[in-house]
Amino acid sequence: HLSWAIGSLAHVPLPAPLASALIRWFSRAYAVKLDEAEHPPHHYPSLGAFFTRNLVAGVRPIGEGVVSPVDGTLRNCGPISDGVLEQVKGKTYTLAELLGSEADAARFRAGYYFNFYLSPPDYHHVHAPVDGSIVRVVHIPGTLWPVNDWSMNTIPKLFAVNERVVV
């Protein structure tokens, strides 16, 4: 409930001077690089709008081949073994639980998983790591646990119980 409440409050439009001051405080507190944002702080009507900001063109040049889909930290990765992914050492969840479908999971049973963490200063957009086409988007309702180290080590099947979108 706390994550939901804070998320809701973050998107409440504020008077421009107040929103700008809050965004500048947030940027100092979390070392956000304001010069990388597409617009100056006074442009954003809320902290939530700033949190999902676009970047200045060319700030994150895209390489060739497989690229990182996010501006975050790779936490763990590995092969999907018998349809099971590792959350942290000793804590696992199934691919079917994550994707919400046994049929969808079957397509990826011999694949690999990558777990990236987006911290507060990171650019919060997700991009395709390879060329391709989106054929379906599925929203899976769930809880709103933070995905910090405490939650990863404490909440069983964190990624399979949290709200998510499967693309």
PDB file of C-alpha atoms in Angstrom:
ATOM      1  CA  HIS A   1       0.000   0.000   0.000  1.00  0.00           C
ATOM      2  CA  LEU A   2       2.897   2.340   0.731  1.00  0.00           C
ATOM      3  CA  SER A   3       4.382   1.893  -2.767  1.00  0.00           C
ATOM      4  CA  TRP A   4       0.966   2.550  -4.317  1.00  0.00           C
ATOM      5  CA  ALA A   5       0.423   5.685  -2.180  1.00  0.00           C
ATOM      6  CA  ILE A   6       3.862   7.121  -2.921  1.00  0.00           C
ATOM      7  CA  GLY A   7       3.484   6.324  -6.621  1.00  0.00           C
ATOM      8  CA  SER A   8       0.092   8.048  -6.689  1.00  0.00           C
ATOM      9  CA  LEU A   9       1.403  11.120  -4.863  1.00  0.00           C
ATOM     10  CA  ALA A  10       4.396  11.334  -7.201  1.00  0.00           C
ATOM     11  CA  HIS A  11       2.038  11.894 -10.143  1.00  0.00           C
ATOM     12  CA  VAL A  12      -0.054  14.654  -8.534  1.00  0.00           C
ATOM     13  CA  PRO A  13       0.495  17.835 -10.576  1.00  0.00           C
ATOM     14  CA  LEU A  14       2.035  20.597  -8.468  1.00  0.00           C
ATOM     15  CA  PRO A  15       2.439  24.342  -8.996  1.00  0.00           C
ATOM     16  CA  ALA A  16       5.502  24.837 -11.217  1.00  0.00           C
ATOM     17  CA  PRO A  17       7.763  26.374  -8.526  1.00  0.00           C
ATOM     18  CA  LEU A  18       6.960  23.564  -6.076  1.00  0.00           C
ATOM     19  CA  ALA A  19       7.378  20.789  -8.680  1.00  0.00           C
ATOM     20  CA  SER A  20      10.673  22.302  -9.826  1.00  0.00           C
ATOM     21  CA  ALA A  21      11.985  22.550  -6.241  1.00  0.00           C
ATOM     22  CA  LEU A  22      10.957  18.932  -5.525  1.00  0.00           C
ATOM     23  CA  ILE A  23      12.634  17.720  -8.707  1.00  0.00           C
ATOM     24  CA  ARG A  24      15.841  19.633  -7.907  1.00  0.00           C
ATOM     25  CA  TRP A  25      15.846  18.166  -4.360  1.00  0.00           C
ATOM     26  CA  PHE A  26      15.254  14.638  -5.739  1.00  0.00           C
ATOM     27  CA  SER A  27      18.046  15.160  -8.296  1.00  0.00           C
ATOM     28  CA  ARG A  28      20.522  16.255  -5.620  1.00  0.00           C
ATOM     29  CA  ALA A  29      19.479  13.461  -3.222  1.00  0.00           C
ATOM     30  CA  TYR A  30      19.881  10.732  -5.873  1.00  0.00           C
ATOM     31  CA  ALA A  31      22.616  12.246  -8.081  1.00  0.00           C
ATOM     32  CA  VAL A  32      20.357  12.523 -11.143  1.00  0.00           C
ATOM     33  CA  LYS A  33      22.172  14.158 -14.051  1.00  0.00           C
ATOM     34  CA  LEU A  34      19.812  17.018 -14.889  1.00  0.00           C
ATOM     35  CA  ASP A  35      21.786  17.911 -18.003  1.00  0.00           C
ATOM     36  CA  GLU A  36      20.773  14.548 -19.522  1.00  0.00           C
ATOM     37  CA  ALA A  37      17.035  15.254 -19.182  1.00  0.00           C
ATOM     38  CA  GLU A  38      15.218  16.374 -22.312  1.00  0.00           C
ATOM     39  CA  HIS A  39      13.704  19.341 -20.430  1.00  0.00           C
ATOM     40  CA  PRO A  40      14.682  21.507 -17.435  1.00  0.00           C
ATOM     41  CA  PRO A  41      13.041  20.768 -14.049  1.00  0.00           C
ATOM     42  CA  HIS A  42      10.375  23.486 -14.382  1.00  0.00           C
ATOM     43  CA  HIS A  43       8.941  21.675 -17.448  1.00  0.00           C
ATOM     44  CA  TYR A  44       7.683  18.664 -15.454  1.00  0.00           C
ATOM     45  CA  PRO A  45       4.316  18.994 -13.644  1.00  0.00           C
ATOM     46  CA  SER A  46       5.160  16.288 -11.077  1.00  0.00           C
ATOM     47  CA  LEU A  47       7.977  14.154  -9.714  1.00  0.00           C
ATOM     48  CA  GLY A  48       6.435  11.169 -11.521  1.00  0.00           C
ATOM     49  CA  ALA A  49       6.602  12.973 -14.874  1.00  0.00           C
ATOM     50  CA  PHE A  50      10.284  13.713 -14.233  1.00  0.00           C
ATOM     51  CA  PHE A  51      10.944  10.144 -13.095  1.00  0.00           C
ATOM     52  CA  THR A  52       9.848   8.865 -16.515  1.00  0.00           C
ATOM     53  CA  ARG A  53      11.598  11.690 -18.407  1.00  0.00           C
ATOM     54  CA  ASN A  54      13.042  11.384 -21.880  1.00  0.00           C
ATOM     55  CA  LEU A  55      16.745  12.008 -22.387  1.00  0.00           C
ATOM     56  CA  VAL A  56      18.489  14.497 -24.628  1.00  0.00           C
ATOM     57  CA  ALA A  57      19.020  12.913 -28.050  1.00  0.00           C
ATOM     58  CA  GLY A  58      22.407  11.194 -28.298  1.00  0.00           C
ATOM     59  CA  VAL A  59      23.052  10.929 -24.529  1.00  0.00           C
ATOM     60  CA  ARG A  60      22.841   7.119 -24.676  1.00  0.00           C
ATOM     61  CA  PRO A  61      24.109   6.060 -28.094  1.00  0.00           C
ATOM     62  CA  ILE A  62      22.884   2.602 -29.057  1.00  0.00           C
ATOM     63  CA  GLY A  63      25.507   0.058 -30.074  1.00  0.00           C
ATOM     64  CA  GLU A  64      25.263  -2.817 -32.510  1.00  0.00           C
ATOM     65  CA  GLY A  65      23.869  -6.306 -31.829  1.00  0.00           C
ATOM     66  CA  VAL A  66      22.389  -7.076 -28.422  1.00  0.00           C
ATOM     67  CA  VAL A  67      22.264  -3.985 -26.203  1.00  0.00           C
ATOM     68  CA  SER A  68      21.101  -3.303 -22.663  1.00  0.00           C
ATOM     69  CA  PRO A  69      17.358  -2.627 -22.643  1.00  0.00           C
ATOM     70  CA  VAL A  70      17.607  -0.204 -19.702  1.00  0.00           C
ATOM     71  CA  ASP A  71      19.754   2.404 -18.015  1.00  0.00           C
ATOM     72  CA  GLY A  72      20.221   0.226 -14.946  1.00  0.00           C
ATOM     73  CA  THR A  73      22.437  -2.251 -13.151  1.00  0.00           C
ATOM     74  CA  LEU A  74      22.606  -5.920 -14.120  1.00  0.00           C
ATOM     75  CA  ARG A  75      21.834  -7.814 -10.902  1.00  0.00           C
ATOM     76  CA  ASN A  76      21.956 -11.376 -12.126  1.00  0.00           C
ATOM     77  CA  CYS A  77      21.568 -13.451 -15.234  1.00  0.00           C
ATOM     78  CA  GLY A  78      21.826 -17.031 -16.335  1.00  0.00           C
ATOM     79  CA  PRO A  79      20.279 -19.870 -18.238  1.00  0.00           C
ATOM     80  CA  ILE A  80      16.650 -20.749 -17.618  1.00  0.00           C
ATOM     81  CA  SER A  81      16.881 -24.240 -16.143  1.00  0.00           C
ATOM     82  CA  ASP A  82      13.786 -26.453 -16.373  1.00  0.00           C
ATOM     83  CA  GLY A  83      11.612 -23.331 -16.550  1.00  0.00           C
ATOM     84  CA  VAL A  84      13.077 -21.907 -13.320  1.00  0.00           C
ATOM     85  CA  LEU A  85      14.775 -18.522 -12.832  1.00  0.00           C
ATOM     86  CA  GLU A  86      16.834 -17.435  -9.840  1.00  0.00           C
ATOM     87  CA  GLN A  87      15.742 -14.340  -7.919  1.00  0.00           C
ATOM     88  CA  VAL A  88      18.705 -14.488  -5.545  1.00  0.00           C
ATOM     89  CA  LYS A  89      20.730 -17.415  -4.310  1.00  0.00           C
ATOM     90  CA  GLY A  90      18.301 -20.036  -3.035  1.00  0.00           C
ATOM     91  CA  LYS A  91      15.153 -18.142  -4.088  1.00  0.00           C
ATOM     92  CA  THR A  92      13.547 -19.056  -7.381  1.00  0.00           C
ATOM     93  CA  TYR A  93      10.346 -18.635  -9.361  1.00  0.00           C
ATOM     94  CA  THR A  94       9.088 -20.212 -12.550  1.00  0.00           C
ATOM     95  CA  LEU A  95       9.046 -18.703 -15.996  1.00  0.00           C
ATOM     96  CA  ALA A  96       5.325 -19.547 -16.248  1.00  0.00           C
ATOM     97  CA  GLU A  97       4.666 -17.590 -13.023  1.00  0.00           C
ATOM     98  CA  LEU A  98       6.583 -14.609 -14.392  1.00  0.00           C
ATOM     99  CA  LEU A  99       4.931 -14.609 -17.819  1.00  0.00           C
ATOM    100  CA  GLY A 100       1.499 -15.627 -16.538  1.00  0.00           C
ATOM    101  CA  SER A 101       1.216 -18.509 -19.005  1.00  0.00           C
ATOM    102  CA  GLU A 102       2.611 -22.027 -19.403  1.00  0.00           C
ATOM    103  CA  ALA A 103       2.237 -21.708 -23.193  1.00  0.00           C
ATOM    104  CA  ASP A 104       4.341 -18.527 -23.315  1.00  0.00           C
ATOM    105  CA  ALA A 105       6.894 -20.026 -20.933  1.00  0.00           C
ATOM    106  CA  ALA A 106       7.369 -23.077 -23.188  1.00  0.00           C
ATOM    107  CA  ARG A 107       8.861 -20.851 -25.916  1.00  0.00           C
ATOM    108  CA  PHE A 108      11.655 -19.656 -23.625  1.00  0.00           C
ATOM    109  CA  ARG A 109      12.507 -22.766 -21.543  1.00  0.00           C
ATOM    110  CA  ALA A 110      15.953 -23.063 -23.148  1.00  0.00           C
ATOM    111  CA  GLY A 111      16.649 -19.322 -22.969  1.00  0.00           C
ATOM    112  CA  TYR A 112      18.497 -16.952 -20.691  1.00  0.00           C
ATOM    113  CA  TYR A 113      17.271 -14.343 -18.229  1.00  0.00           C
ATOM    114  CA  PHE A 114      18.706 -10.962 -17.268  1.00  0.00           C
ATOM    115  CA  ASN A 115      17.617  -9.054 -14.169  1.00  0.00           C
ATOM    116  CA  PHE A 116      18.284  -5.306 -14.318  1.00  0.00           C
ATOM    117  CA  TYR A 117      17.640  -2.902 -11.440  1.00  0.00           C
ATOM    118  CA  LEU A 118      16.503   0.651 -12.174  1.00  0.00           C
ATOM    119  CA  SER A 119      17.477   2.863  -9.239  1.00  0.00           C
ATOM    120  CA  PRO A 120      15.960   6.320  -8.630  1.00  0.00           C
ATOM    121  CA  PRO A 121      18.498   8.261 -10.760  1.00  0.00           C
ATOM    122  CA  ASP A 122      18.168   5.917 -13.747  1.00  0.00           C
ATOM    123  CA  TYR A 123      16.270   6.754 -16.904  1.00  0.00           C
ATOM    124  CA  HIS A 124      13.033   4.753 -16.503  1.00  0.00           C
ATOM    125  CA  HIS A 125      12.240   3.566 -20.012  1.00  0.00           C
ATOM    126  CA  VAL A 126      12.694   0.034 -21.341  1.00  0.00           C
ATOM    127  CA  HIS A 127      13.839  -0.515 -24.919  1.00  0.00           C
ATOM    128  CA  ALA A 128      14.178  -3.598 -27.089  1.00  0.00           C
ATOM    129  CA  PRO A 129      17.639  -5.175 -26.710  1.00  0.00           C
ATOM    130  CA  VAL A 130      17.510  -6.466 -30.319  1.00  0.00           C
ATOM    131  CA  ASP A 131      15.677  -5.619 -33.540  1.00  0.00           C
ATOM    132  CA  GLY A 132      12.207  -7.119 -33.632  1.00  0.00           C
ATOM    133  CA  SER A 133       8.489  -6.524 -33.586  1.00  0.00           C
ATOM    134  CA  ILE A 134       6.121  -6.402 -30.633  1.00  0.00           C
ATOM    135  CA  VAL A 135       3.399  -8.964 -31.219  1.00  0.00           C
ATOM    136  CA  ARG A 136       1.600  -8.760 -27.874  1.00  0.00           C
ATOM    137  CA  VAL A 137       1.579  -6.812 -24.618  1.00  0.00           C
ATOM    138  CA  VAL A 138       0.028  -8.367 -21.500  1.00  0.00           C
ATOM    139  CA  HIS A 139      -0.555  -6.547 -18.200  1.00  0.00           C
ATOM    140  CA  ILE A 140      -0.365  -8.867 -15.183  1.00  0.00           C
ATOM    141  CA  PRO A 141      -1.778  -7.333 -11.998  1.00  0.00           C
ATOM    142  CA  GLY A 142       0.033  -7.892  -8.741  1.00  0.00           C
ATOM    143  CA  THR A 143       1.549  -6.290  -5.687  1.00  0.00           C
ATOM    144  CA  LEU A 144       3.815  -3.247  -5.766  1.00  0.00           C
ATOM    145  CA  TRP A 145       6.814  -4.322  -3.710  1.00  0.00           C
ATOM    146  CA  PRO A 146       9.959  -2.289  -4.302  1.00  0.00           C
ATOM    147  CA  VAL A 147      12.642  -4.274  -6.127  1.00  0.00           C
ATOM    148  CA  ASN A 148      15.488  -3.252  -3.828  1.00  0.00           C
ATOM    149  CA  ASP A 149      17.915  -5.656  -2.139  1.00  0.00           C
ATOM    150  CA  TRP A 150      15.692  -6.077   0.935  1.00  0.00           C
ATOM    151  CA  SER A 151      12.715  -7.172  -1.181  1.00  0.00           C
ATOM    152  CA  MET A 152      14.827  -9.457  -3.374  1.00  0.00           C
ATOM    153  CA  ASN A 153      16.087 -11.277  -0.278  1.00  0.00           C
ATOM    154  CA  THR A 154      12.782 -11.262   1.639  1.00  0.00           C
ATOM    155  CA  ILE A 155       9.788 -11.522  -0.707  1.00  0.00           C
ATOM    156  CA  PRO A 156       9.393 -15.007  -2.228  1.00  0.00           C
ATOM    157  CA  LYS A 157       8.863 -14.937  -6.000  1.00  0.00           C
ATOM    158  CA  LEU A 158       9.083 -11.121  -5.980  1.00  0.00           C
ATOM    159  CA  PHE A 159       9.069 -10.712  -9.753  1.00  0.00           C
ATOM    160  CA  ALA A 160       6.228 -13.185 -10.172  1.00  0.00           C
ATOM    161  CA  VAL A 161       3.995 -11.495  -7.562  1.00  0.00           C
ATOM    162  CA  ASN A 162       4.637  -7.861  -8.508  1.00  0.00           C
ATOM    163  CA  GLU A 163       2.547  -6.086 -11.113  1.00  0.00           C
ATOM    164  CA  ARG A 164       4.255  -6.292 -14.500  1.00  0.00           C
ATOM    165  CA  VAL A 165       3.879  -6.012 -18.252  1.00  0.00           C
ATOM    166  CA  VAL A 166       4.997  -8.850 -20.506  1.00  0.00           C
ATOM    167  CA  VAL A 167       6.007  -7.697 -23.995  1.00  0.00           C
TER     168      VAL A 167
END
